[in-house]
Amino acid sequence: MSSPSKRREMDLMKLMMGDYKVEMPNDKMQVLFVNFHGPKESLYQGGVWRVRVELPDAYPYKSPSIGFVNKMYHPNVDEMSDLVNVFEVFLPQLLLYPNPSDPLNGEAAALMLHDQSAYEQKVKEYCRLFAKPEDVGNSPEDESSDEEMIENEYDSSDEQMLGKPDP
């Protein structure tokens, strides 16, 4: 067995032995889903996200691709190469210390910069609507009515202040 293969297996084993629920849809160990709980004492506390992790053939020399399956309201995401650290260090740090000056979600960044209170309220609302433990297995299509409800709560004056959301 080559060293990268051993590293992949070791990282996956450590992750599965930790406090994370890990699902692998097949035996290839390239795609997995991990339930991630929002960090304590953060706006995301109590939220649970299903995170899709795709390990490239060149892992650990090439970073995994990571994405939230259920909705997340946060201005930015970064890369991390060590699989266990993604869930123990990176994701908690990402949620605890958002960086609105380098956003992937322009709307979240603008709201955070211009109205911290409204940003915090929206994060908590997303946690309540999209990140309950029982929501982790739901597909994004199941949540469209909740998203429409959120979008309808903000009138055109909010849009003028913040600009149009990213597509």
Tab-separated table of N, CA and C in Angstrom:
chain	number	residue	atom	x	y	z
A	1	MET	N	0.843	-1.178	0.000
A	1	MET	CA	0.000	0.000	0.000
A	1	MET	C	0.886	1.238	0.000
A	2	SER	N	0.608	2.221	-0.838
A	2	SER	CA	1.421	3.428	-0.917
A	2	SER	C	1.155	4.337	0.273
A	3	SER	N	2.067	5.243	0.544
A	3	SER	CA	1.965	6.157	1.675
A	3	SER	C	0.713	7.044	1.616
A	4	PRO	N	0.380	7.649	0.448
A	4	PRO	CA	-0.853	8.436	0.402
A	4	PRO	C	-2.105	7.608	0.731
A	5	SER	N	-2.132	6.358	0.300
A	5	SER	CA	-3.282	5.501	0.616
A	5	SER	C	-3.369	5.240	2.111
A	6	LYS	N	-2.224	5.025	2.740
A	6	LYS	CA	-2.210	4.830	4.197
A	6	LYS	C	-2.679	6.087	4.906
A	7	ARG	N	-2.233	7.237	4.439
A	7	ARG	CA	-2.638	8.499	5.051
A	7	ARG	C	-4.145	8.694	4.931
A	8	ARG	N	-4.703	8.408	3.758
A	8	ARG	CA	-6.150	8.534	3.541
A	8	ARG	C	-6.892	7.639	4.537
A	9	GLU	N	-6.485	6.385	4.607
A	9	GLU	CA	-7.163	5.450	5.509
A	9	GLU	C	-7.016	5.870	6.970
A	10	MET	N	-5.831	6.331	7.346
A	10	MET	CA	-5.593	6.763	8.718
A	10	MET	C	-6.444	7.993	9.054
A	11	ASP	N	-6.489	8.962	8.148
A	11	ASP	CA	-7.303	10.163	8.382
A	11	ASP	C	-8.783	9.820	8.509
A	12	LEU	N	-9.247	8.948	7.633
A	12	LEU	CA	-10.650	8.544	7.697
A	12	LEU	C	-10.950	7.797	9.000
A	13	MET	N	-10.057	6.928	9.412
A	13	MET	CA	-10.239	6.172	10.645
A	13	MET	C	-10.295	7.115	11.854
A	14	LYS	N	-9.370	8.090	11.909
A	14	LYS	CA	-9.370	9.050	13.013
A	14	LYS	C	-10.668	9.853	13.043
A	15	LEU	N	-11.138	10.241	11.878
A	15	LEU	CA	-12.379	11.005	11.799
A	15	LEU	C	-13.562	10.167	12.291
A	16	MET	N	-13.624	8.915	11.853
A	16	MET	CA	-14.741	8.042	12.248
A	16	MET	C	-14.685	7.677	13.733
A	17	MET	N	-13.484	7.634	14.304
A	17	MET	CA	-13.347	7.310	15.717
A	17	MET	C	-13.612	8.535	16.607
A	18	GLY	N	-13.669	9.709	16.007
A	18	GLY	CA	-13.954	10.934	16.750
A	18	GLY	C	-15.445	11.071	17.020
A	19	ASP	N	-15.858	12.257	17.333
A	19	ASP	CA	-17.260	12.526	17.663
A	19	ASP	C	-18.093	12.897	16.439
A	20	TYR	N	-17.686	12.462	15.278
A	20	TYR	CA	-18.380	12.829	14.054
A	20	TYR	C	-19.128	11.638	13.477
A	21	LYS	N	-20.308	11.922	12.980
A	21	LYS	CA	-21.043	10.898	12.240
A	21	LYS	C	-20.540	10.979	10.802
A	22	VAL	N	-19.958	9.895	10.314
A	22	VAL	CA	-19.362	9.858	8.985
A	22	VAL	C	-20.088	8.812	8.154
A	23	GLU	N	-20.504	9.201	6.962
A	23	GLU	CA	-21.156	8.266	6.031
A	23	GLU	C	-20.361	8.237	4.732
A	24	MET	N	-20.119	7.026	4.236
A	24	MET	CA	-19.467	6.864	2.933
A	24	MET	C	-20.439	6.147	2.009
A	25	PRO	N	-20.863	6.801	0.919
A	25	PRO	CA	-21.847	6.183	0.029
A	25	PRO	C	-21.331	4.938	-0.686
A	26	ASN	N	-20.004	4.765	-0.768
A	26	ASN	CA	-19.447	3.554	-1.391
A	26	ASN	C	-18.105	3.232	-0.736
A	27	ASP	N	-17.475	2.174	-1.185
A	27	ASP	CA	-16.218	1.707	-0.580
A	27	ASP	C	-14.970	2.387	-1.146
A	28	LYS	N	-15.131	3.312	-2.064
A	28	LYS	CA	-13.968	3.927	-2.701
A	28	LYS	C	-13.262	4.947	-1.814
A	29	MET	N	-13.880	5.371	-0.735
A	29	MET	CA	-13.322	6.332	0.224
A	29	MET	C	-12.938	7.655	-0.433
A	30	GLN	N	-13.655	8.060	-1.454
A	30	GLN	CA	-13.360	9.346	-2.077
A	30	GLN	C	-14.393	10.391	-1.723
A	31	VAL	N	-15.623	9.981	-1.499
A	31	VAL	CA	-16.675	10.905	-1.106
A	31	VAL	C	-17.242	10.438	0.220
A	32	LEU	N	-17.366	11.381	1.138
A	32	LEU	CA	-17.980	11.061	2.416
A	32	LEU	C	-18.785	12.248	2.884
A	33	PHE	N	-19.698	11.988	3.804
A	33	PHE	CA	-20.518	13.022	4.406
A	33	PHE	C	-20.275	12.985	5.906
A	34	VAL	N	-20.072	14.157	6.487
A	34	VAL	CA	-19.777	14.259	7.905
A	34	VAL	C	-20.752	15.250	8.522
A	35	ASN	N	-21.361	14.869	9.653
A	35	ASN	CA	-22.200	15.804	10.390
A	35	ASN	C	-21.309	16.676	11.253
A	36	PHE	N	-21.425	17.977	11.072
A	36	PHE	CA	-20.601	18.947	11.787
A	36	PHE	C	-21.505	19.824	12.648
A	37	HIS	N	-21.190	19.915	13.935
A	37	HIS	CA	-21.953	20.734	14.883
A	37	HIS	C	-21.297	22.099	15.020
A	38	GLY	N	-22.100	23.155	15.017
A	38	GLY	CA	-21.580	24.505	15.191
A	38	GLY	C	-20.840	24.630	16.512
A	39	PRO	N	-19.773	25.443	16.545
A	39	PRO	CA	-18.980	25.577	17.772
A	39	PRO	C	-19.781	26.215	18.907
A	40	LYS	N	-19.482	25.781	20.129
A	40	LYS	CA	-20.115	26.362	21.310
A	40	LYS	C	-19.728	27.829	21.410
A	41	GLU	N	-20.604	28.591	22.023
A	41	GLU	CA	-20.398	30.027	22.234
A	41	GLU	C	-20.196	30.772	20.924
A	42	SER	N	-20.889	30.333	19.894
A	42	SER	CA	-20.868	31.044	18.612
A	42	SER	C	-22.301	31.219	18.142
A	43	LEU	N	-22.482	32.027	17.125
A	43	LEU	CA	-23.814	32.182	16.535
A	43	LEU	C	-24.320	30.868	15.961
A	44	TYR	N	-23.418	29.953	15.683
A	44	TYR	CA	-23.760	28.695	15.032
A	44	TYR	C	-24.008	27.565	16.033
A	45	GLN	N	-23.896	27.861	17.322
A	45	GLN	CA	-24.119	26.843	18.356
A	45	GLN	C	-25.513	26.250	18.197
A	46	GLY	N	-25.596	24.936	18.279
A	46	GLY	CA	-26.877	24.242	18.130
A	46	GLY	C	-27.169	23.834	16.692
A	47	GLY	N	-26.453	24.405	15.734
A	47	GLY	CA	-26.645	24.041	14.333
A	47	GLY	C	-25.889	22.768	14.005
A	48	VAL	N	-26.444	21.991	13.080
A	48	VAL	CA	-25.773	20.788	12.602
A	48	VAL	C	-25.788	20.839	11.079
A	49	TRP	N	-24.610	20.705	10.495
A	49	TRP	CA	-24.491	20.750	9.046
A	49	TRP	C	-23.966	19.427	8.527
A	50	ARG	N	-24.494	19.056	7.385
A	50	ARG	CA	-23.985	17.876	6.666
A	50	ARG	C	-22.951	18.423	5.696
A	51	VAL	N	-21.726	17.954	5.825
A	51	VAL	CA	-20.626	18.455	5.011
A	51	VAL	C	-20.181	17.350	4.059
A	52	ARG	N	-20.163	17.681	2.773
A	52	ARG	CA	-19.708	16.727	1.762
A	52	ARG	C	-18.213	16.920	1.591
A	53	VAL	N	-17.472	15.826	1.692
A	53	VAL	CA	-16.017	15.859	1.554
A	53	VAL	C	-15.650	14.960	0.383
A	54	GLU	N	-14.924	15.517	-0.572
A	54	GLU	CA	-14.432	14.722	-1.694
A	54	GLU	C	-12.907	14.719	-1.633
A	55	LEU	N	-12.356	13.535	-1.484
A	55	LEU	CA	-10.908	13.388	-1.413
A	55	LEU	C	-10.375	13.119	-2.811
A	56	PRO	N	-9.488	13.972	-3.326
A	56	PRO	CA	-8.932	13.736	-4.662
A	56	PRO	C	-7.987	12.539	-4.653
A	57	ASP	N	-7.722	11.991	-5.803
A	57	ASP	CA	-6.788	10.864	-5.903
A	57	ASP	C	-5.438	11.214	-5.284
A	58	ALA	N	-5.022	12.466	-5.387
A	58	ALA	CA	-3.714	12.894	-4.887
A	58	ALA	C	-3.737	13.286	-3.395
A	59	TYR	N	-4.850	13.037	-2.693
A	59	TYR	CA	-4.874	13.331	-1.258
A	59	TYR	C	-3.810	12.485	-0.569
A	60	PRO	N	-3.041	13.011	0.331
A	60	PRO	CA	-3.114	14.281	1.053
A	60	PRO	C	-2.321	15.415	0.403
A	61	TYR	N	-1.741	15.179	-0.773
A	61	TYR	CA	-0.948	16.218	-1.420
A	61	TYR	C	-1.817	17.273	-2.076
A	62	LYS	N	-3.055	16.932	-2.344
A	62	LYS	CA	-4.025	17.879	-2.875
A	62	LYS	C	-5.169	17.959	-1.873
A	63	SER	N	-5.627	19.176	-1.607
A	63	SER	CA	-6.650	19.399	-0.583
A	63	SER	C	-7.980	18.775	-0.950
A	64	PRO	N	-8.737	18.351	0.070
A	64	PRO	CA	-10.080	17.846	-0.203
A	64	PRO	C	-11.006	18.985	-0.601
A	65	SER	N	-12.026	18.634	-1.320
A	65	SER	CA	-13.090	19.583	-1.654
A	65	SER	C	-14.177	19.420	-0.600
A	66	ILE	N	-14.571	20.519	0.006
A	66	ILE	CA	-15.503	20.465	1.124
A	66	ILE	C	-16.623	21.455	0.884
A	67	GLY	N	-17.843	21.027	1.126
A	67	GLY	CA	-18.981	21.928	0.970
A	67	GLY	C	-20.109	21.567	1.899
A	68	PHE	N	-20.808	22.581	2.366
A	68	PHE	CA	-21.973	22.362	3.213
A	68	PHE	C	-23.129	21.893	2.335
A	69	VAL	N	-23.818	20.852	2.764
A	69	VAL	CA	-24.966	20.342	2.021
A	69	VAL	C	-26.199	21.160	2.382
A	70	ASN	N	-26.421	21.387	3.686
A	70	ASN	CA	-27.542	22.247	4.073
A	70	ASN	C	-27.043	23.688	4.152
A	71	LYS	N	-27.961	24.617	4.133
A	71	LYS	CA	-27.624	26.032	3.999
A	71	LYS	C	-26.798	26.555	5.162
A	72	MET	N	-25.858	27.420	4.823
A	72	MET	CA	-24.969	28.061	5.795
A	72	MET	C	-24.940	29.540	5.453
A	73	TYR	N	-25.129	30.392	6.434
A	73	TYR	CA	-25.024	31.833	6.208
A	73	TYR	C	-23.709	32.308	6.798
A	74	HIS	N	-22.724	32.542	5.931
A	74	HIS	CA	-21.383	32.891	6.360
A	74	HIS	C	-20.656	33.527	5.188
A	75	PRO	N	-19.844	34.537	5.425
A	75	PRO	CA	-19.255	35.258	4.301
A	75	PRO	C	-18.099	34.578	3.571
A	76	ASN	N	-17.424	33.597	4.171
A	76	ASN	CA	-16.265	33.050	3.464
A	76	ASN	C	-15.926	31.612	3.851
A	77	VAL	N	-15.195	30.956	2.973
A	77	VAL	CA	-14.738	29.582	3.181
A	77	VAL	C	-13.295	29.516	2.681
A	78	ASP	N	-12.462	28.681	3.318
A	78	ASP	CA	-11.065	28.561	2.939
A	78	ASP	C	-10.720	27.091	2.777
A	79	GLU	N	-9.506	26.759	2.416
A	79	GLU	CA	-9.082	25.378	2.216
A	79	GLU	C	-8.353	24.841	3.444
A	80	MET	N	-8.364	23.539	3.595
A	80	MET	CA	-7.624	22.862	4.667
A	80	MET	C	-7.219	21.500	4.147
A	81	SER	N	-6.000	21.081	4.437
A	81	SER	CA	-5.528	19.833	3.850
A	81	SER	C	-5.630	18.625	4.774
A	82	ASP	N	-5.616	18.788	6.089
A	82	ASP	CA	-5.702	17.649	6.993
A	82	ASP	C	-7.165	17.385	7.335
A	83	LEU	N	-7.644	16.206	7.006
A	83	LEU	CA	-9.066	15.897	7.085
A	83	LEU	C	-9.654	16.070	8.489
A	84	VAL	N	-9.007	15.544	9.512
A	84	VAL	CA	-9.534	15.677	10.866
A	84	VAL	C	-9.528	17.138	11.293
A	85	ASN	N	-8.483	17.882	10.916
A	85	ASN	CA	-8.415	19.297	11.274
A	85	ASN	C	-9.537	20.112	10.658
A	86	VAL	N	-10.047	19.671	9.526
A	86	VAL	CA	-11.169	20.370	8.910
A	86	VAL	C	-12.317	20.482	9.914
A	87	PHE	N	-12.598	19.381	10.620
A	87	PHE	CA	-13.740	19.354	11.528
A	87	PHE	C	-13.389	19.779	12.950
A	88	GLU	N	-12.140	19.607	13.347
A	88	GLU	CA	-11.763	19.964	14.709
A	88	GLU	C	-11.238	21.384	14.831
A	89	VAL	N	-10.647	21.904	13.768
A	89	VAL	CA	-10.038	23.229	13.853
A	89	VAL	C	-10.632	24.187	12.820
A	90	PHE	N	-10.540	23.813	11.548
A	90	PHE	CA	-10.898	24.757	10.490
A	90	PHE	C	-12.355	25.205	10.533
A	91	LEU	N	-13.295	24.272	10.489
A	91	LEU	CA	-14.703	24.673	10.458
A	91	LEU	C	-15.114	25.441	11.715
A	92	PRO	N	-14.725	24.991	12.918
A	92	PRO	CA	-15.057	25.821	14.088
A	92	PRO	C	-14.447	27.227	13.997
A	93	GLN	N	-13.181	27.347	13.558
A	93	GLN	CA	-12.555	28.660	13.434
A	93	GLN	C	-13.246	29.499	12.360
A	94	LEU	N	-13.622	28.867	11.281
A	94	LEU	CA	-14.323	29.568	10.210
A	94	LEU	C	-15.613	30.189	10.728
A	95	LEU	N	-16.372	29.418	11.510
A	95	LEU	CA	-17.644	29.917	12.011
A	95	LEU	C	-17.458	30.941	13.125
A	96	LEU	N	-16.417	30.762	13.934
A	96	LEU	CA	-16.175	31.696	15.031
A	96	LEU	C	-15.629	33.043	14.552
A	97	TYR	N	-14.840	33.043	13.484
A	97	TYR	CA	-14.160	34.259	13.037
A	97	TYR	C	-14.362	34.499	11.539
A	98	PRO	N	-15.575	34.869	11.139
A	98	PRO	CA	-15.824	35.133	9.719
A	98	PRO	C	-15.008	36.328	9.234
A	99	ASN	N	-14.663	36.312	7.956
A	99	ASN	CA	-13.871	37.377	7.360
A	99	ASN	C	-14.676	38.022	6.237
A	100	PRO	N	-15.449	39.065	6.548
A	100	PRO	CA	-16.289	39.679	5.517
A	100	PRO	C	-15.505	40.472	4.470
A	101	SER	N	-14.212	40.686	4.678
A	101	SER	CA	-13.433	41.431	3.682
A	101	SER	C	-12.998	40.552	2.512
A	102	ASP	N	-13.184	39.234	2.612
A	102	ASP	CA	-12.839	38.315	1.524
A	102	ASP	C	-13.969	37.302	1.353
A	103	PRO	N	-15.159	37.782	0.979
A	103	PRO	CA	-16.342	36.910	1.020
A	103	PRO	C	-16.536	36.049	-0.212
A	104	LEU	N	-17.175	34.908	0.024
A	104	LEU	CA	-17.753	34.119	-1.059
A	104	LEU	C	-19.255	34.381	-1.113
A	105	ASN	N	-19.825	34.833	-0.020
A	105	ASN	CA	-21.236	35.211	0.051
A	105	ASN	C	-21.266	36.716	0.324
A	106	GLY	N	-21.372	37.492	-0.749
A	106	GLY	CA	-21.344	38.950	-0.645
A	106	GLY	C	-22.458	39.518	0.211
A	107	GLU	N	-23.637	38.913	0.134
A	107	GLU	CA	-24.769	39.401	0.925
A	107	GLU	C	-24.486	39.244	2.420
A	108	ALA	N	-23.974	38.081	2.827
A	108	ALA	CA	-23.664	37.855	4.247
A	108	ALA	C	-22.585	38.821	4.710
A	109	ALA	N	-21.570	39.036	3.886
A	109	ALA	CA	-20.486	39.948	4.259
A	109	ALA	C	-20.994	41.376	4.408
A	110	ALA	N	-21.802	41.828	3.453
A	110	ALA	CA	-22.327	43.199	3.516
A	110	ALA	C	-23.204	43.386	4.751
A	111	LEU	N	-24.049	42.411	5.035
A	111	LEU	CA	-24.909	42.522	6.204
A	111	LEU	C	-24.070	42.535	7.485
A	112	MET	N	-23.051	41.696	7.539
A	112	MET	CA	-22.175	41.655	8.715
A	112	MET	C	-21.467	42.996	8.911
A	113	LEU	N	-20.996	43.590	7.830
A	113	LEU	CA	-20.266	44.854	7.915
A	113	LEU	C	-21.165	46.046	8.240
A	114	HIS	N	-22.387	46.033	7.711
A	114	HIS	CA	-23.260	47.203	7.829
A	114	HIS	C	-24.295	47.112	8.939
A	115	ASP	N	-24.642	45.889	9.349
A	115	ASP	CA	-25.663	45.728	10.397
A	115	ASP	C	-25.415	44.426	11.149
A	116	GLN	N	-24.471	44.461	12.089
A	116	GLN	CA	-24.056	43.271	12.832
A	116	GLN	C	-25.234	42.581	13.496
A	117	SER	N	-26.141	43.354	14.052
A	117	SER	CA	-27.304	42.779	14.738
A	117	SER	C	-28.189	41.990	13.768
A	118	ALA	N	-28.442	42.561	12.598
A	118	ALA	CA	-29.258	41.870	11.590
A	118	ALA	C	-28.531	40.621	11.082
A	119	TYR	N	-27.212	40.718	10.934
A	119	TYR	CA	-26.416	39.556	10.522
A	119	TYR	C	-26.552	38.432	11.543
A	120	GLU	N	-26.384	38.764	12.817
A	120	GLU	CA	-26.495	37.754	13.868
A	120	GLU	C	-27.886	37.134	13.890
A	121	GLN	N	-28.900	37.951	13.696
A	121	GLN	CA	-30.277	37.442	13.662
A	121	GLN	C	-30.464	36.482	12.487
A	122	LYS	N	-29.910	36.835	11.323
A	122	LYS	CA	-30.067	35.981	10.144
A	122	LYS	C	-29.311	34.665	10.314
A	123	VAL	N	-28.104	34.699	10.910
A	123	VAL	CA	-27.355	33.466	11.171
A	123	VAL	C	-28.177	32.560	12.075
A	124	LYS	N	-28.714	33.110	13.151
A	124	LYS	CA	-29.520	32.309	14.081
A	124	LYS	C	-30.769	31.754	13.396
A	125	GLU	N	-31.355	32.561	12.517
A	125	GLU	CA	-32.535	32.114	11.778
A	125	GLU	C	-32.180	30.943	10.846
A	126	TYR	N	-31.052	31.038	10.138
A	126	TYR	CA	-30.614	29.940	9.279
A	126	TYR	C	-30.338	28.686	10.104
A	127	CYS	N	-29.730	28.865	11.269
A	127	CYS	CA	-29.487	27.713	12.144
A	127	CYS	C	-30.810	27.066	12.524
A	128	ARG	N	-31.781	27.896	12.899
A	128	ARG	CA	-33.086	27.373	13.321
A	128	ARG	C	-33.821	26.684	12.165
A	129	LEU	N	-33.756	27.262	10.976
A	129	LEU	CA	-34.518	26.732	9.844
A	129	LEU	C	-33.817	25.601	9.082
A	130	PHE	N	-32.485	25.646	9.007
A	130	PHE	CA	-31.788	24.726	8.116
A	130	PHE	C	-30.779	23.816	8.790
A	131	ALA	N	-30.502	23.993	10.077
A	131	ALA	CA	-29.403	23.247	10.696
A	131	ALA	C	-29.825	22.547	11.984
A	132	LYS	N	-31.059	22.117	12.041
A	132	LYS	CA	-31.489	21.293	13.177
A	132	LYS	C	-30.967	19.876	12.939
A	133	PRO	N	-30.681	19.146	14.017
A	133	PRO	CA	-30.165	17.782	13.826
A	133	PRO	C	-31.017	16.946	12.874
A	134	GLU	N	-32.315	17.111	12.916
A	134	GLU	CA	-33.182	16.308	12.037
A	134	GLU	C	-33.146	16.778	10.581
A	135	ASP	N	-32.567	17.958	10.312
A	135	ASP	CA	-32.480	18.480	8.948
A	135	ASP	C	-31.260	17.978	8.188
A	136	VAL	N	-30.307	17.371	8.865
A	136	VAL	CA	-29.033	17.016	8.256
A	136	VAL	C	-29.209	16.121	7.037
A	137	GLY	N	-30.159	15.213	7.040
A	137	GLY	CA	-30.350	14.303	5.914
A	137	GLY	C	-31.234	14.842	4.810
A	138	ASN	N	-31.845	16.012	5.019
A	138	ASN	CA	-32.749	16.565	4.011
A	138	ASN	C	-31.983	17.154	2.847
A	139	SER	N	-32.569	17.057	1.666
A	139	SER	CA	-31.943	17.651	0.491
A	139	SER	C	-32.277	19.135	0.437
A	140	PRO	N	-31.452	19.953	-0.230
A	140	PRO	CA	-31.701	21.389	-0.310
A	140	PRO	C	-33.045	21.740	-0.929
A	141	GLU	N	-33.572	20.889	-1.819
A	141	GLU	CA	-34.857	21.186	-2.445
A	141	GLU	C	-35.982	21.216	-1.410
A	142	ASP	N	-35.838	20.456	-0.326
A	142	ASP	CA	-36.875	20.409	0.697
A	142	ASP	C	-37.012	21.729	1.434
A	143	GLU	N	-36.027	22.627	1.309
A	143	GLU	CA	-35.997	23.831	2.106
A	143	GLU	C	-36.420	25.072	1.343
A	144	SER	N	-36.867	24.958	0.109
A	144	SER	CA	-37.145	26.139	-0.693
A	144	SER	C	-38.216	27.027	-0.081
A	145	SER	N	-39.234	26.468	0.546
A	145	SER	CA	-40.273	27.312	1.126
A	145	SER	C	-39.740	28.125	2.296
A	146	ASP	N	-38.821	27.574	3.092
A	146	ASP	CA	-38.209	28.317	4.181
A	146	ASP	C	-37.355	29.448	3.636
A	147	GLU	N	-36.614	29.187	2.565
A	147	GLU	CA	-35.769	30.216	1.976
A	147	GLU	C	-36.622	31.338	1.415
A	148	GLU	N	-37.721	30.996	0.746
A	148	GLU	CA	-38.609	32.023	0.219
A	148	GLU	C	-39.175	32.871	1.345
A	149	MET	N	-39.487	32.246	2.483
A	149	MET	CA	-40.013	32.973	3.622
A	149	MET	C	-38.971	33.978	4.118
A	150	ILE	N	-37.715	33.572	4.187
A	150	ILE	CA	-36.650	34.465	4.643
A	150	ILE	C	-36.495	35.629	3.669
A	151	GLU	N	-36.448	35.325	2.384
A	151	GLU	CA	-36.264	36.378	1.390
A	151	GLU	C	-37.407	37.379	1.415
A	152	ASN	N	-38.630	36.940	1.678
A	152	ASN	CA	-39.776	37.833	1.715
A	152	ASN	C	-39.771	38.729	2.945
A	153	GLU	N	-39.015	38.383	3.988
A	153	GLU	CA	-38.969	39.193	5.198
A	153	GLU	C	-38.201	40.489	4.979
A	154	TYR	N	-37.299	40.527	4.008
A	154	TYR	CA	-36.468	41.693	3.774
A	154	TYR	C	-37.067	42.505	2.645
A	155	ASP	N	-37.360	43.798	2.934
A	155	ASP	CA	-38.000	44.622	1.909
A	155	ASP	C	-36.957	45.284	1.021
A	156	SER	N	-37.423	46.083	0.072
A	156	SER	CA	-36.524	46.679	-0.918
A	156	SER	C	-35.525	47.631	-0.290
A	157	SER	N	-35.831	48.238	0.871
A	157	SER	CA	-34.867	49.136	1.504
A	157	SER	C	-33.615	48.380	1.916
A	158	ASP	N	-33.770	47.129	2.336
A	158	ASP	CA	-32.601	46.309	2.661
A	158	ASP	C	-31.774	46.064	1.399
A	159	GLU	N	-32.457	45.808	0.296
A	159	GLU	CA	-31.769	45.538	-0.950
A	159	GLU	C	-30.980	46.755	-1.404
A	160	GLN	N	-31.562	47.965	-1.223
A	160	GLN	CA	-30.862	49.173	-1.632
A	160	GLN	C	-29.615	49.390	-0.792
A	161	MET	N	-29.692	49.098	0.513
A	161	MET	CA	-28.552	49.304	1.380
A	161	MET	C	-27.447	48.292	1.098
A	162	LEU	N	-27.816	47.034	0.886
A	162	LEU	CA	-26.844	45.960	0.772
A	162	LEU	C	-26.460	45.637	-0.663
A	163	GLY	N	-27.254	46.052	-1.608
A	163	GLY	CA	-27.003	45.666	-2.992
A	163	GLY	C	-27.643	44.325	-3.274
A	164	LYS	N	-27.588	43.922	-4.509
A	164	LYS	CA	-28.192	42.661	-4.917
A	164	LYS	C	-27.354	41.496	-4.396
A	165	PRO	N	-28.027	40.402	-3.936
A	165	PRO	CA	-27.253	39.238	-3.473
A	165	PRO	C	-26.547	38.555	-4.633
A	166	ASP	N	-25.474	37.841	-4.286
A	166	ASP	CA	-24.747	37.053	-5.291
A	166	ASP	C	-25.661	35.987	-5.863
A	167	PRO	N	-25.527	35.661	-7.168
A	167	PRO	CA	-26.382	34.602	-7.751
A	167	PRO	C	-26.039	33.249	-7.210
